Amino acid sequence: AQRVTQPEKLLSVFKGAPVELKCNYSYSGSPELFWYVQYSRQRLQLLLRHISRESIKGFTADLNKGETSFHLKKPFAQEEDSAMYYCALNLGGYSTLTFGKGTMLLVSP
Amino acid sequence: IAGITQAPTSQILAAGRRMTLRCTQDMRHNAMYWYRQDLGLGLRLIHYSNTAGTTGKGEVPDGYSVSRANTDDFPLTLASAVPSQTSVYFCASSDSGDGELFFGEGSRLTVL
């Protein structure tokens, strides 16, 4: 069963527009959720985690247990935000993460 | 800073051949992982190791084996490659188990 769902394969926006990358999860326990990002020709890296409730590069994500969602948001997209974004769920101990299928974000000038 | 080093970067392999993808880390992380990345399927966990001497199966372990003889190395072996194993393979490590994985640059494998 798919534990992490990212419904959009591709999201295309113009520079300065708001961005929301959707992520829904299925997990009966207390979830640990993350967003990872892969920029062109760079390694996959952690963007943010729900526990820290921080803003990284202008992105935020709030865990909504009622809607089982962890959407990634940014009020004003920049061209350098263009990348592949993965939502991930830690199912058990020691970071055995389950990833969604990813959403490619393209920000046009 | 090397972090995670994978080799080879790219490889074309005939079906039926044996192949080992190498992964080495210099961060002394306890846990290591192998994922495959496929278009439309995202990243899927193949095998993992929580500490040297132990390994576990992920979501898609069939056709793959791993070993963890020491902290630094975590090779992934395809005993008899098949075309469906054509993919980009990522090795990763984690120290604290807090969900932060450090990834290698990936190994692109094509099985013909």
Coordinates of N, CA, C and O in Angstrom, one line a residue, chain B:
Chain B
I1 N 35.3 17.4 1.3 CA 34.5 16.5 2.1 C 33.9 15.5 1.2 O 33.1 15.8 0.4
A2 N 34.2 14.2 1.4 CA 33.7 13.2 0.5 C 32.3 12.8 0.8 O 31.4 12.7 0.0
G3 N 32.1 12.4 2.1 CA 30.8 12.0 2.5 C 30.5 10.6 2.0 O 31.2 9.6 2.5
I4 N 29.6 10.4 1.1 CA 29.3 9.1 0.5 C 29.9 9.1 -0.9 O 29.6 9.9 -1.7
T5 N 30.6 8.0 -1.2 CA 31.2 7.8 -2.5 C 30.7 6.5 -3.1 O 30.7 5.5 -2.5
Q6 N 30.1 6.7 -4.3 CA 29.6 5.5 -5.0 C 30.4 5.2 -6.3 O 30.9 6.1 -6.9
A7 N 30.6 3.9 -6.6 CA 31.2 3.6 -7.9 C 30.6 2.3 -8.4 O 30.2 1.4 -7.6
P8 N 30.5 2.1 -9.7 CA 30.8 3.1 -10.7 C 29.8 4.2 -10.8 O 28.7 4.1 -10.3
T9 N 30.1 5.3 -11.5 CA 29.1 6.3 -11.8 C 28.0 5.9 -12.7 O 26.8 6.2 -12.6
S10 N 28.5 5.1 -13.7 CA 27.6 4.6 -14.8 C 28.1 3.3 -15.3 O 29.4 3.1 -15.4
Q11 N 27.2 2.4 -15.7 CA 27.7 1.1 -16.1 C 26.6 0.5 -17.0 O 25.4 0.6 -16.7
I12 N 27.0 -0.1 -18.1 CA 26.1 -0.9 -19.0 C 26.5 -2.3 -18.8 O 27.7 -2.7 -18.9
L13 N 25.5 -3.1 -18.6 CA 25.8 -4.5 -18.2 C 24.9 -5.5 -19.0 O 23.7 -5.2 -19.3
A14 N 25.4 -6.6 -19.5 CA 24.6 -7.6 -20.1 C 23.8 -8.4 -19.1 O 24.3 -8.7 -18.0
A15 N 22.6 -8.7 -19.5 CA 21.7 -9.5 -18.7 C 22.4 -10.8 -18.3 O 23.1 -11.5 -19.1
G16 N 22.2 -11.2 -17.1 CA 22.8 -12.4 -16.6 C 24.2 -12.3 -15.9 O 24.7 -13.2 -15.2
R17 N 24.8 -11.1 -16.1 CA 26.1 -10.8 -15.5 C 25.9 -10.4 -14.0 O 24.9 -9.9 -13.6
R18 N 27.0 -10.7 -13.3 CA 27.0 -10.3 -11.9 C 27.6 -8.9 -11.8 O 28.5 -8.5 -12.5
M19 N 27.1 -8.1 -10.9 CA 27.5 -6.7 -10.7 C 27.5 -6.3 -9.3 O 26.5 -6.6 -8.6
T20 N 28.5 -5.6 -8.8 CA 28.6 -5.0 -7.5 C 28.7 -3.5 -7.6 O 29.7 -3.0 -8.2
L21 N 27.8 -2.8 -6.9 CA 27.9 -1.4 -6.8 C 28.5 -1.1 -5.5 O 28.1 -1.6 -4.4
R22 N 29.5 -0.2 -5.5 CA 30.3 0.0 -4.3 C 29.8 1.3 -3.6 O 29.4 2.3 -4.3
C23 N 29.8 1.3 -2.3 CA 29.4 2.5 -1.5 C 30.3 2.6 -0.3 O 30.4 1.6 0.5
T24 N 31.0 3.8 -0.1 CA 31.8 4.0 1.0 C 31.5 5.3 1.6 O 31.3 6.3 0.9
Q25 N 31.5 5.4 2.9 CA 31.3 6.6 3.6 C 32.4 6.9 4.6 O 33.0 6.0 5.1
D26 N 32.7 8.2 4.8 CA 33.8 8.6 5.7 C 33.2 9.4 6.9 O 34.0 10.1 7.5
M27 N 32.0 9.2 7.2 CA 31.4 10.0 8.2 C 31.1 9.2 9.5 O 30.6 9.7 10.5
R28 N 31.5 7.9 9.4 CA 31.4 7.0 10.6 C 29.9 6.8 11.0 O 29.6 6.6 12.2
H29 N 29.0 6.9 10.0 CA 27.6 6.8 10.3 C 27.3 5.3 10.6 O 27.8 4.4 9.9
N30 N 26.3 5.0 11.5 CA 26.0 3.7 11.8 C 25.1 3.0 10.7 O 25.3 1.9 10.3
A31 N 24.2 3.8 10.2 CA 23.2 3.2 9.3 C 23.5 3.6 7.8 O 23.9 4.7 7.5
M32 N 23.2 2.6 7.0 CA 23.4 2.8 5.5 C 22.3 2.2 4.8 O 21.6 1.2 5.3
Y33 N 22.0 2.7 3.6 CA 20.8 2.3 2.8 C 21.2 2.2 1.3 O 22.1 3.0 0.8
W34 N 20.4 1.4 0.6 CA 20.4 1.4 -0.9 C 19.0 1.7 -1.4 O 18.1 1.0 -1.0
Y35 N 18.9 2.7 -2.2 CA 17.6 3.0 -2.9 C 17.8 2.9 -4.4 O 18.9 3.1 -4.9
R36 N 16.7 2.6 -5.1 CA 16.7 2.7 -6.5 C 15.7 3.8 -6.9 O 14.6 3.9 -6.3
Q37 N 16.0 4.6 -7.9 CA 15.2 5.7 -8.4 C 14.7 5.4 -9.8 O 15.6 5.3 -10.7
D38 N 13.5 5.3 -10.0 CA 12.9 5.1 -11.3 C 11.8 6.1 -11.6 O 11.0 6.5 -10.7
L39 N 11.8 6.6 -12.8 CA 10.9 7.6 -13.3 C 9.5 7.1 -13.0 O 9.1 6.0 -13.4
G40 N 8.7 8.0 -12.3 CA 7.3 7.6 -12.0 C 7.1 6.8 -10.8 O 6.0 6.6 -10.3
L41 N 8.2 6.2 -10.2 CA 8.1 5.4 -9.1 C 8.8 6.0 -7.9 O 8.7 5.5 -6.7
G42 N 9.6 7.0 -8.1 CA 10.3 7.6 -7.0 C 11.5 6.8 -6.5 O 12.1 6.0 -7.2
L43 N 11.8 6.9 -5.2 CA 12.8 6.2 -4.5 C 12.3 5.0 -3.8 O 11.3 5.2 -3.0
R44 N 12.8 3.9 -4.0 CA 12.4 2.7 -3.2 C 13.5 2.0 -2.5 O 14.6 1.8 -3.1
L45 N 13.3 1.7 -1.3 CA 14.4 1.1 -0.5 C 14.6 -0.4 -0.8 O 13.7 -1.2 -0.9
I46 N 15.9 -0.7 -1.1 CA 16.2 -2.1 -1.5 C 16.7 -2.9 -0.2 O 16.1 -3.9 0.1
H47 N 17.7 -2.4 0.4 CA 18.3 -3.0 1.6 C 18.8 -1.9 2.5 O 19.1 -0.8 2.0
Y48 N 18.9 -2.2 3.8 CA 19.5 -1.3 4.7 C 20.3 -2.0 5.7 O 20.3 -3.3 5.9
S49 N 21.1 -1.2 6.5 CA 21.9 -1.8 7.5 C 22.0 -0.8 8.7 O 22.4 0.3 8.5
N50 N 21.5 -1.2 9.8 CA 21.5 -0.3 11.0 C 22.8 -0.1 11.6 O 23.1 0.9 12.3
T51 N 23.7 -1.2 11.5 CA 25.0 -1.1 12.1 C 25.8 -2.2 11.4 O 25.3 -3.1 10.8
A52 N 27.1 -2.1 11.5 CA 28.0 -3.1 10.9 C 27.6 -4.5 11.4 O 27.4 -4.7 12.6
G53 N 27.6 -5.4 10.5 CA 27.3 -6.8 10.8 C 25.8 -7.2 10.7 O 25.5 -8.3 10.8
T54 N 24.9 -6.2 10.5 CA 23.5 -6.4 10.3 C 23.0 -5.8 9.1 O 23.4 -4.8 8.6
T55 N 22.0 -6.5 8.4 CA 21.3 -6.0 7.3 C 19.9 -6.3 7.3 O 19.4 -7.2 8.1
G56 N 19.1 -5.6 6.6 CA 17.6 -5.8 6.5 C 17.1 -5.6 5.1 O 17.7 -4.9 4.3
K57 N 15.9 -6.1 4.8 CA 15.3 -6.0 3.5 C 14.4 -4.8 3.5 O 13.7 -4.5 4.5
G58 N 14.4 -4.1 2.4 CA 13.5 -3.0 2.2 C 12.3 -3.4 1.4 O 11.8 -4.5 1.5
E59 N 11.8 -2.4 0.6 CA 10.6 -2.6 -0.1 C 10.8 -3.5 -1.4 O 9.9 -4.3 -1.7
V60 N 12.0 -3.4 -2.0 CA 12.2 -4.2 -3.3 C 13.5 -4.9 -3.2 O 14.5 -4.6 -4.0
P61 N 13.7 -5.9 -2.3 CA 15.0 -6.6 -2.1 C 15.3 -7.7 -3.1 O 16.5 -8.1 -3.2
D62 N 14.3 -8.2 -3.9 CA 14.5 -9.4 -4.7 C 15.5 -9.1 -5.8 O 15.4 -8.1 -6.5
G63 N 16.5 -10.0 -5.9 CA 17.5 -9.9 -7.0 C 18.7 -9.1 -6.5 O 19.7 -9.0 -7.3
Y64 N 18.7 -8.7 -5.3 CA 19.8 -7.9 -4.7 C 20.3 -8.5 -3.4 O 19.5 -9.1 -2.6
S65 N 21.6 -8.3 -3.1 CA 22.1 -8.7 -1.8 C 23.1 -7.7 -1.4 O 23.6 -6.9 -2.2
V66 N 23.3 -7.6 0.0 CA 24.2 -6.6 0.5 C 25.0 -7.3 1.6 O 24.6 -8.3 2.1
S67 N 26.1 -6.6 2.0 CA 26.9 -7.0 3.2 C 27.4 -5.8 3.9 O 27.5 -4.7 3.3
R68 N 27.6 -5.9 5.1 CA 28.1 -4.8 5.9 C 29.2 -5.3 6.9 O 29.0 -5.5 8.1
A69 N 30.4 -5.6 6.3 CA 31.5 -6.1 7.0 C 32.1 -5.1 8.0 O 32.7 -5.5 9.0
N70 N 32.0 -3.8 7.7 CA 32.5 -2.8 8.5 C 31.6 -1.5 8.4 O 30.7 -1.5 7.7
T71 N 32.0 -0.5 9.2 CA 31.1 0.7 9.2 C 31.1 1.4 7.9 O 30.1 2.0 7.5
D72 N 32.2 1.5 7.2 CA 32.3 2.4 6.1 C 31.8 1.9 4.8 O 31.4 2.6 3.9
D73 N 31.7 0.5 4.6 CA 31.4 0.0 3.2 C 30.1 -0.7 3.2 O 29.8 -1.5 4.1
F74 N 29.3 -0.6 2.1 CA 28.0 -1.2 2.0 C 27.8 -1.5 0.6 O 27.0 -0.9 -0.1
P75 N 28.4 -2.6 0.0 CA 28.2 -2.9 -1.4 C 26.9 -3.6 -1.7 O 26.3 -4.3 -0.8
L76 N 26.4 -3.3 -2.8 CA 25.1 -3.9 -3.3 C 25.5 -4.8 -4.5 O 26.1 -4.3 -5.5
T77 N 25.0 -6.1 -4.4 CA 25.3 -7.0 -5.5 C 24.1 -7.5 -6.2 O 23.1 -7.8 -5.6
L78 N 24.2 -7.5 -7.5 CA 23.2 -8.1 -8.4 C 23.8 -9.4 -8.9 O 24.7 -9.4 -9.7
A79 N 23.3 -10.5 -8.4 CA 23.9 -11.8 -8.7 C 23.8 -12.2 -10.2 O 24.7 -12.7 -10.8
S80 N 22.6 -11.9 -10.8 CA 22.4 -12.1 -12.2 C 21.4 -11.1 -12.7 O 20.2 -11.2 -12.5
A81 N 22.0 -10.0 -13.3 CA 21.3 -8.8 -13.6 C 20.2 -9.1 -14.7 O 20.3 -9.9 -15.6
V82 N 19.0 -8.4 -14.5 CA 17.9 -8.5 -15.5 C 17.6 -7.1 -15.9 O 17.9 -6.1 -15.2
P83 N 17.0 -6.9 -17.1 CA 16.7 -5.6 -17.6 C 15.8 -4.7 -16.6 O 16.0 -3.5 -16.6
S84 N 15.0 -5.3 -15.8 CA 14.2 -4.5 -14.9 C 15.0 -3.9 -13.8 O 14.5 -3.1 -13.0
Q85 N 16.2 -4.3 -13.7 CA 17.1 -3.7 -12.7 C 17.8 -2.4 -13.3 O 18.6 -1.8 -12.6
T86 N 17.5 -2.1 -14.5 CA 18.0 -0.8 -15.0 C 17.4 0.3 -14.2 O 16.2 0.4 -14.1
S87 N 18.3 1.1 -13.6 CA 17.8 2.2 -12.7 C 19.0 3.0 -12.3 O 20.1 2.8 -12.7
V88 N 18.7 4.0 -11.5 CA 19.7 4.8 -10.8 C 19.7 4.4 -9.4 O 18.7 4.4 -8.7
Y89 N 20.9 4.0 -8.9 CA 21.0 3.5 -7.5 C 21.7 4.5 -6.6 O 22.7 5.0 -7.0
F90 N 21.0 4.7 -5.5 CA 21.6 5.7 -4.5 C 21.9 5.0 -3.2 O 21.1 4.3 -2.7
C91 N 23.1 5.3 -2.7 CA 23.5 4.8 -1.4 C 23.3 6.0 -0.5 O 23.5 7.2 -0.9
A92 N 23.0 5.8 0.8 CA 22.8 6.8 1.7 C 23.2 6.3 3.1 O 23.3 5.1 3.4
S93 N 23.5 7.3 4.0 CA 23.9 6.9 5.4 C 23.2 7.9 6.3 O 22.7 9.0 6.0
S94 N 23.1 7.4 7.6 CA 22.5 8.2 8.6 C 23.2 7.9 9.9 O 23.5 6.8 10.2
D95 N 23.3 9.0 10.7 CA 24.0 8.8 12.0 C 23.1 8.7 13.2 O 23.1 7.8 13.9
S96 N 22.1 9.6 13.2 CA 21.3 9.7 14.4 C 20.0 9.0 14.3 O 19.3 8.9 15.3
G97 N 19.6 8.5 13.2 CA 18.3 7.9 13.0 C 17.2 8.9 13.1 O 16.0 8.5 13.4
D98 N 17.5 10.2 12.9 CA 16.4 11.2 13.0 C 15.8 11.5 11.6 O 15.1 12.5 11.5
G99 N 16.1 10.7 10.6 CA 15.5 10.9 9.3 C 16.3 11.7 8.4 O 15.9 11.8 7.2
E100 N 17.5 12.2 8.8 CA 18.3 12.9 7.9 C 19.3 11.9 7.2 O 20.2 11.3 7.9
L101 N 19.1 11.7 5.9 CA 19.9 10.8 5.2 C 20.9 11.6 4.3 O 20.5 12.7 3.8
F102 N 22.1 11.1 4.2 CA 23.1 11.7 3.4 C 23.3 10.8 2.2 O 23.7 9.6 2.3
F103 N 23.1 11.4 1.0 CA 23.1 10.5 -0.2 C 24.4 10.7 -1.0 O 25.1 11.7 -1.0
G104 N 24.7 9.6 -1.7 CA 25.7 9.6 -2.7 C 25.2 10.2 -4.0 O 24.1 10.6 -4.1
E105 N 26.1 10.3 -5.0 CA 25.7 10.9 -6.3 C 25.0 10.0 -7.2 O 24.5 10.4 -8.2
G106 N 24.9 8.7 -6.8 CA 24.2 7.8 -7.6 C 25.0 7.0 -8.6 O 26.1 7.4 -9.1
S107 N 24.5 5.8 -8.9 CA 25.2 4.9 -10.0 C 24.1 4.6 -11.0 O 23.1 3.9 -10.6
R108 N 24.3 5.0 -12.2 CA 23.3 4.7 -13.3 C 23.7 3.3 -13.9 O 24.8 3.2 -14.5
L109 N 22.8 2.4 -13.8 CA 23.0 1.0 -14.3 C 22.0 0.7 -15.4 O 20.8 0.9 -15.2
T110 N 22.5 0.3 -16.5 CA 21.7 -0.2 -17.6 C 21.9 -1.6 -17.9 O 23.1 -2.0 -18.1
V111 N 20.9 -2.4 -17.9 CA 21.0 -3.9 -18.1 C 20.4 -4.2 -19.4 O 19.2 -3.9 -19.6
L112 N 21.2 -4.7 -20.4 CA 20.6 -5.0 -21.7 C 20.4 -6.5 -21.9 O 21.0 -7.3 -21.3

